[in-house]
Amino acid sequence: MISTVDLLCPLDHSVLKNNQNSFICAQGHTFDCAKEGYVNLLPVQNKRSKMPGDNKEMVQARKQFLNTNLYEKISDALINHLHASNNEQTVLDAGCGEGYYLNRLCKIAQQKGHSIKGVGLDISKFAIQAAAKRNKDLTWLVASNKLIPLKDDSLDVLICAFGFPVYAEFAKKLKSQGKLILIETAEHHQKELKNILYPQVKPYSELKLQPAQEHGFIHETQSKTCYEINLNKQQIAQLLAMTPHLYRAPKTGIAAVQALDFLTLTVDVNIHVFHKA
């Protein structure tokens, strides 16, 4: 992978220069490009654990589940919010996981003749390894949403799908009038699974707009994507393994889900679109 965007050193925030299979800043900090085609820009001092983010098993399960295209309608809804432009757009997927949404967005945009520089970052090394294998033409980074290693005012679109938005950092990296797209679970998302897993399901908490507005974002639109999917036993196991439910739910609930041969599940998500004032 040779990055098509300017990367910043996570230690001193200076520009990194590409030097064959590595990136180096003026202070001599060097970051190698992994054989899979990604760059790790998450220094040890910025990690909360040895291997932060999703583990290898969660990433593999999510990759298998998303490859069935059961969440394709969510991807389609996201793509519909990316308006066509005659100019090249730089798009960052912050918390990209194994790259399903960014990869599909960029491929469809390319088919339509739109030019996009796609960048995906995730704090999980295992997720970025999987993403880099999915599409070697995009820039993949191990990094944190709290310290995005890209130039300020450099992004046209920033996507945060089921992740952890850091509005102050997002505002720094987006251009003026740049677009922020947040995908969040809605009230009935996976309700059938949760009702089996937990004796009492936590009340739904709607996205609060005020934190984004406090950092200069203006809320444009909110849209809903809601539909049902039918899962077989293998897909149920993948869904359970790719979520934190496997580590949070009571053992009795997990056993009840693992015993299922079939499950009809509600997919319910909200997409919020903001622009940077």
Short mmCIF file of C-alpha atoms in Angstrom, two decimals:
data_model
loop_
_atom_site.label_atom_id
_atom_site.label_comp_id
_atom_site.label_asym_id
_atom_site.label_seq_id
_atom_site.Cartn_x
_atom_site.Cartn_y
_atom_site.Cartn_z
CA MET A 1 0.00 0.00 0.00
CA ILE A 2 1.27 3.46 -0.92
CA SER A 3 -0.92 6.02 0.82
CA THR A 4 -2.72 8.51 -1.40
CA VAL A 5 -3.28 10.90 1.51
CA ASP A 6 -0.84 12.82 3.71
CA LEU A 7 -0.25 10.89 6.92
CA LEU A 8 0.93 12.50 10.15
CA CYS A 9 3.40 11.13 12.66
CA PRO A 10 1.42 10.18 15.80
CA LEU A 11 4.36 11.23 17.99
CA ASP A 12 5.12 14.77 16.77
CA HIS A 13 2.28 15.38 14.25
CA SER A 14 4.64 16.22 11.39
CA VAL A 15 4.04 14.94 7.86
CA LEU A 16 5.22 11.41 7.10
CA LYS A 17 7.12 10.83 3.87
CA ASN A 18 6.81 7.58 1.98
CA ASN A 19 10.14 5.72 1.77
CA GLN A 20 9.58 2.46 -0.13
CA ASN A 21 7.90 0.19 2.45
CA SER A 22 7.92 2.62 5.35
CA PHE A 23 6.88 6.13 6.38
CA ILE A 24 9.30 8.50 8.10
CA CYS A 25 8.93 12.00 9.57
CA ALA A 26 11.49 14.81 9.80
CA GLN A 27 12.35 13.77 13.37
CA GLY A 28 13.23 10.26 12.18
CA HIS A 29 10.22 8.40 13.55
CA THR A 30 9.65 5.46 11.21
CA PHE A 31 6.54 3.34 10.67
CA ASP A 32 6.74 0.26 8.49
CA CYS A 33 4.08 -0.77 6.02
CA ALA A 34 2.91 -4.27 6.95
CA LYS A 35 2.95 -7.02 4.35
CA GLU A 36 -0.86 -7.00 4.29
CA GLY A 37 -0.75 -3.36 3.15
CA TYR A 38 -1.54 -1.21 6.20
CA VAL A 39 0.39 1.16 8.48
CA ASN A 40 0.31 0.98 12.27
CA LEU A 41 0.17 4.55 13.60
CA LEU A 42 -0.91 3.65 17.13
CA PRO A 43 2.18 3.99 19.35
CA VAL A 44 2.46 1.91 22.51
CA GLN A 45 1.97 4.93 24.78
CA ASN A 46 -1.44 5.57 23.21
CA LYS A 47 -2.74 2.06 23.89
CA ARG A 48 -4.89 1.17 26.87
CA SER A 49 -4.10 -2.52 26.48
CA LYS A 50 -1.64 -4.72 24.61
CA MET A 51 -4.17 -5.50 21.86
CA PRO A 52 -6.93 -2.86 21.95
CA GLY A 53 -10.17 -3.15 20.01
CA ASP A 54 -11.87 -6.25 18.63
CA ASN A 55 -9.98 -9.52 18.89
CA LYS A 56 -9.24 -11.88 16.03
CA GLU A 57 -12.31 -14.06 16.65
CA MET A 58 -14.71 -11.10 16.65
CA VAL A 59 -13.20 -9.73 13.44
CA GLN A 60 -13.39 -13.09 11.67
CA ALA A 61 -17.02 -13.60 12.73
CA ARG A 62 -18.00 -10.09 11.59
CA LYS A 63 -16.27 -10.57 8.25
CA GLN A 64 -18.13 -13.83 7.62
CA PHE A 65 -21.45 -12.32 8.68
CA LEU A 66 -21.13 -9.13 6.60
CA ASN A 67 -19.99 -11.10 3.56
CA THR A 68 -23.49 -12.64 3.46
CA ASN A 69 -24.76 -9.09 2.65
CA LEU A 70 -27.38 -9.28 5.38
CA TYR A 71 -26.46 -5.67 6.20
CA GLU A 72 -26.34 -4.57 2.56
CA LYS A 73 -29.35 -2.28 3.01
CA ILE A 74 -27.42 -0.34 5.67
CA SER A 75 -24.53 -0.01 3.24
CA ASP A 76 -26.90 1.16 0.49
CA ALA A 77 -28.41 3.79 2.80
CA LEU A 78 -24.94 5.05 3.65
CA ILE A 79 -23.96 5.27 -0.01
CA ASN A 80 -27.12 7.26 -0.78
CA HIS A 81 -25.90 9.95 1.61
CA LEU A 82 -22.63 10.37 -0.28
CA HIS A 83 -23.57 12.85 -2.97
CA ALA A 84 -21.85 12.70 -6.33
CA SER A 85 -19.13 15.27 -6.93
CA ASN A 86 -17.06 16.21 -9.95
CA ASN A 87 -14.10 16.70 -7.64
CA GLU A 88 -12.14 13.96 -5.92
CA GLN A 89 -13.41 13.38 -2.39
CA THR A 90 -11.37 12.13 0.56
CA VAL A 91 -13.49 9.86 2.74
CA LEU A 92 -12.46 8.52 6.14
CA ASP A 93 -14.22 5.61 7.86
CA ALA A 94 -13.34 6.17 11.53
CA GLY A 95 -13.66 2.82 13.28
CA CYS A 96 -13.91 0.92 10.00
CA GLY A 97 -13.67 -2.59 11.45
CA GLU A 98 -12.82 -5.10 8.73
CA GLY A 99 -13.66 -2.60 5.99
CA TYR A 100 -17.05 -3.79 4.69
CA TYR A 101 -18.76 -0.38 4.45
CA LEU A 102 -15.81 1.64 3.10
CA ASN A 103 -14.84 -1.01 0.57
CA ARG A 104 -18.36 -1.28 -0.83
CA LEU A 105 -18.83 2.49 -0.89
CA CYS A 106 -15.60 3.05 -2.83
CA LYS A 107 -16.28 0.25 -5.31
CA ILE A 108 -19.76 1.49 -6.14
CA ALA A 109 -18.52 5.08 -6.41
CA GLN A 110 -15.82 3.90 -8.81
CA GLN A 111 -18.42 2.05 -10.92
CA LYS A 112 -20.36 5.32 -11.17
CA GLY A 113 -17.25 7.21 -12.26
CA HIS A 114 -16.74 9.15 -9.01
CA SER A 115 -13.23 9.65 -7.67
CA ILE A 116 -12.72 8.85 -3.99
CA LYS A 117 -9.66 8.56 -1.80
CA GLY A 118 -10.76 6.03 0.80
CA VAL A 119 -9.11 5.84 4.23
CA GLY A 120 -10.10 3.42 6.96
CA LEU A 121 -8.81 3.42 10.51
CA ASP A 122 -9.48 1.21 13.48
CA ILE A 123 -7.84 0.70 16.84
CA SER A 124 -7.89 -3.09 16.28
CA LYS A 125 -4.87 -4.45 14.45
CA PHE A 126 -6.81 -7.60 13.57
CA ALA A 127 -9.61 -5.55 12.00
CA ILE A 128 -7.20 -3.54 9.85
CA GLN A 129 -5.37 -6.67 8.75
CA ALA A 130 -8.70 -8.05 7.48
CA ALA A 131 -9.63 -4.72 5.86
CA ALA A 132 -6.33 -4.49 4.02
CA LYS A 133 -6.89 -7.95 2.55
CA ARG A 134 -10.37 -6.91 1.42
CA ASN A 135 -9.18 -3.98 -0.75
CA LYS A 136 -5.52 -3.15 -1.28
CA ASP A 137 -6.31 0.06 -3.20
CA LEU A 138 -7.44 1.91 -0.07
CA THR A 139 -5.40 3.35 2.80
CA TRP A 140 -5.75 1.34 6.02
CA LEU A 141 -4.41 2.56 9.36
CA VAL A 142 -4.21 1.18 12.86
CA ALA A 143 -5.05 4.35 14.77
CA SER A 144 -7.50 5.92 17.20
CA ASN A 145 -10.46 8.24 16.63
CA LYS A 146 -8.99 10.37 19.41
CA LEU A 147 -5.86 11.11 17.38
CA ILE A 148 -6.49 10.80 13.64
CA PRO A 149 -3.11 10.82 11.83
CA LEU A 150 -4.30 12.97 8.92
CA LYS A 151 -3.91 16.68 8.19
CA ASP A 152 -6.43 19.10 9.65
CA ASP A 153 -9.11 20.32 7.22
CA SER A 154 -8.33 17.48 4.81
CA LEU A 155 -11.51 15.36 4.75
CA ASP A 156 -14.61 15.84 2.63
CA VAL A 157 -16.59 13.10 4.37
CA LEU A 158 -16.11 11.32 7.69
CA ILE A 159 -18.11 8.17 8.46
CA CYS A 160 -18.51 6.71 11.93
CA ALA A 161 -20.58 3.51 11.77
CA PHE A 162 -21.53 1.94 15.11
CA GLY A 163 -18.39 3.49 16.57
CA PHE A 164 -17.32 6.08 19.08
CA PRO A 165 -17.55 9.62 17.69
CA VAL A 166 -14.91 12.09 18.90
CA TYR A 167 -16.49 15.31 17.74
CA ALA A 168 -13.58 17.63 18.56
CA GLU A 169 -11.16 15.52 16.53
CA PHE A 170 -13.66 14.99 13.71
CA ALA A 171 -14.20 18.76 13.43
CA LYS A 172 -10.44 19.35 13.17
CA LYS A 173 -10.01 16.90 10.31
CA LEU A 174 -13.05 17.82 8.21
CA LYS A 175 -12.96 20.65 5.70
CA SER A 176 -15.33 23.57 6.11
CA GLN A 177 -18.78 22.28 5.08
CA GLY A 178 -17.37 18.75 5.25
CA LYS A 179 -19.92 16.03 5.98
CA LEU A 180 -20.09 13.80 9.07
CA ILE A 181 -22.22 10.66 8.74
CA LEU A 182 -23.05 8.73 11.90
CA ILE A 183 -24.72 5.31 11.82
CA GLU A 184 -26.19 4.20 15.14
CA THR A 185 -28.40 1.37 16.32
CA ALA A 186 -32.05 2.36 16.71
CA GLU A 187 -34.64 1.28 19.27
CA HIS A 188 -35.57 -2.12 17.83
CA HIS A 189 -32.17 -3.22 16.52
CA GLN A 190 -31.62 -6.93 17.26
CA LYS A 191 -34.48 -6.88 19.77
CA GLU A 192 -35.20 -10.58 19.28
CA LEU A 193 -31.59 -11.50 20.13
CA LYS A 194 -31.47 -9.21 23.18
CA ASN A 195 -34.76 -10.57 24.53
CA ILE A 196 -33.27 -14.06 24.57
CA LEU A 197 -29.86 -13.04 25.91
CA TYR A 198 -30.90 -10.80 28.79
CA PRO A 199 -33.53 -11.12 31.55
CA GLN A 200 -34.06 -7.37 31.24
CA VAL A 201 -33.08 -5.28 28.21
CA LYS A 202 -31.67 -1.81 28.85
CA PRO A 203 -33.88 1.07 27.67
CA TYR A 204 -32.95 2.56 24.32
CA SER A 205 -30.84 5.71 24.50
CA GLU A 206 -31.21 8.04 21.52
CA LEU A 207 -28.22 9.87 20.07
CA LYS A 208 -27.77 13.27 21.71
CA LEU A 209 -27.22 16.02 19.14
CA GLN A 210 -25.86 18.59 21.57
CA PRO A 211 -22.28 17.19 21.80
CA ALA A 212 -21.90 17.42 18.02
CA GLN A 213 -23.43 20.89 17.92
CA GLU A 214 -21.06 22.09 20.64
CA HIS A 215 -18.17 21.31 18.29
CA GLY A 216 -19.59 23.24 15.35
CA PHE A 217 -21.62 20.56 13.59
CA ILE A 218 -25.02 21.37 12.10
CA HIS A 219 -27.52 18.51 11.93
CA GLU A 220 -28.93 18.15 8.40
CA THR A 221 -30.98 14.97 8.26
CA GLN A 222 -31.90 11.79 10.07
CA SER A 223 -33.08 8.69 8.20
CA LYS A 224 -34.08 5.21 9.32
CA THR A 225 -33.35 1.82 7.79
CA CYS A 226 -35.45 -0.97 9.30
CA TYR A 227 -36.06 -4.49 7.99
CA GLU A 228 -36.04 -8.16 9.01
CA ILE A 229 -33.45 -10.82 8.23
CA ASN A 230 -33.62 -14.58 8.65
CA LEU A 231 -30.56 -16.23 10.20
CA ASN A 232 -29.55 -19.86 10.14
CA LYS A 233 -27.59 -21.52 12.94
CA GLN A 234 -24.19 -20.57 11.50
CA GLN A 235 -25.18 -16.94 11.02
CA ILE A 236 -26.57 -16.78 14.58
CA ALA A 237 -23.20 -18.00 15.87
CA GLN A 238 -21.37 -15.39 13.77
CA LEU A 239 -23.65 -12.60 14.99
CA LEU A 240 -23.14 -13.60 18.62
CA ALA A 241 -19.36 -13.83 18.21
CA MET A 242 -19.00 -10.46 16.47
CA THR A 243 -20.72 -8.48 19.22
CA PRO A 244 -19.86 -7.72 22.85
CA HIS A 245 -22.93 -9.73 23.85
CA LEU A 246 -20.79 -12.86 23.96
CA TYR A 247 -18.80 -11.34 26.84
CA ARG A 248 -21.61 -9.41 28.56
CA ALA A 249 -24.67 -11.64 28.48
CA PRO A 250 -25.47 -14.26 31.15
CA LYS A 251 -24.39 -17.80 30.36
CA THR A 252 -27.99 -18.97 30.33
CA GLY A 253 -28.87 -16.41 27.65
CA ILE A 254 -25.87 -17.34 25.53
CA ALA A 255 -26.74 -21.03 25.77
CA ALA A 256 -30.32 -20.29 24.72
CA VAL A 257 -29.14 -18.42 21.63
CA GLN A 258 -26.59 -21.09 20.74
CA ALA A 259 -29.38 -23.69 20.84
CA LEU A 260 -31.38 -21.89 18.14
CA ASP A 261 -31.52 -23.28 14.61
CA PHE A 262 -33.29 -20.24 13.15
CA LEU A 263 -33.87 -16.64 14.15
CA THR A 264 -35.80 -13.80 12.55
CA LEU A 265 -34.02 -10.59 13.51
CA THR A 266 -34.94 -6.92 13.22
CA VAL A 267 -32.28 -4.62 11.77
CA ASP A 268 -33.01 -1.05 12.85
CA VAL A 269 -30.50 1.76 12.39
CA ASN A 270 -30.53 5.56 12.21
CA ILE A 271 -28.25 7.56 9.96
CA HIS A 272 -27.50 11.12 11.03
CA VAL A 273 -25.89 13.57 8.62
CA PHE A 274 -24.10 16.70 9.88
CA HIS A 275 -21.95 19.30 8.20
CA LYS A 276 -19.13 21.31 9.68
CA ALA A 277 -20.06 24.96 9.94
#
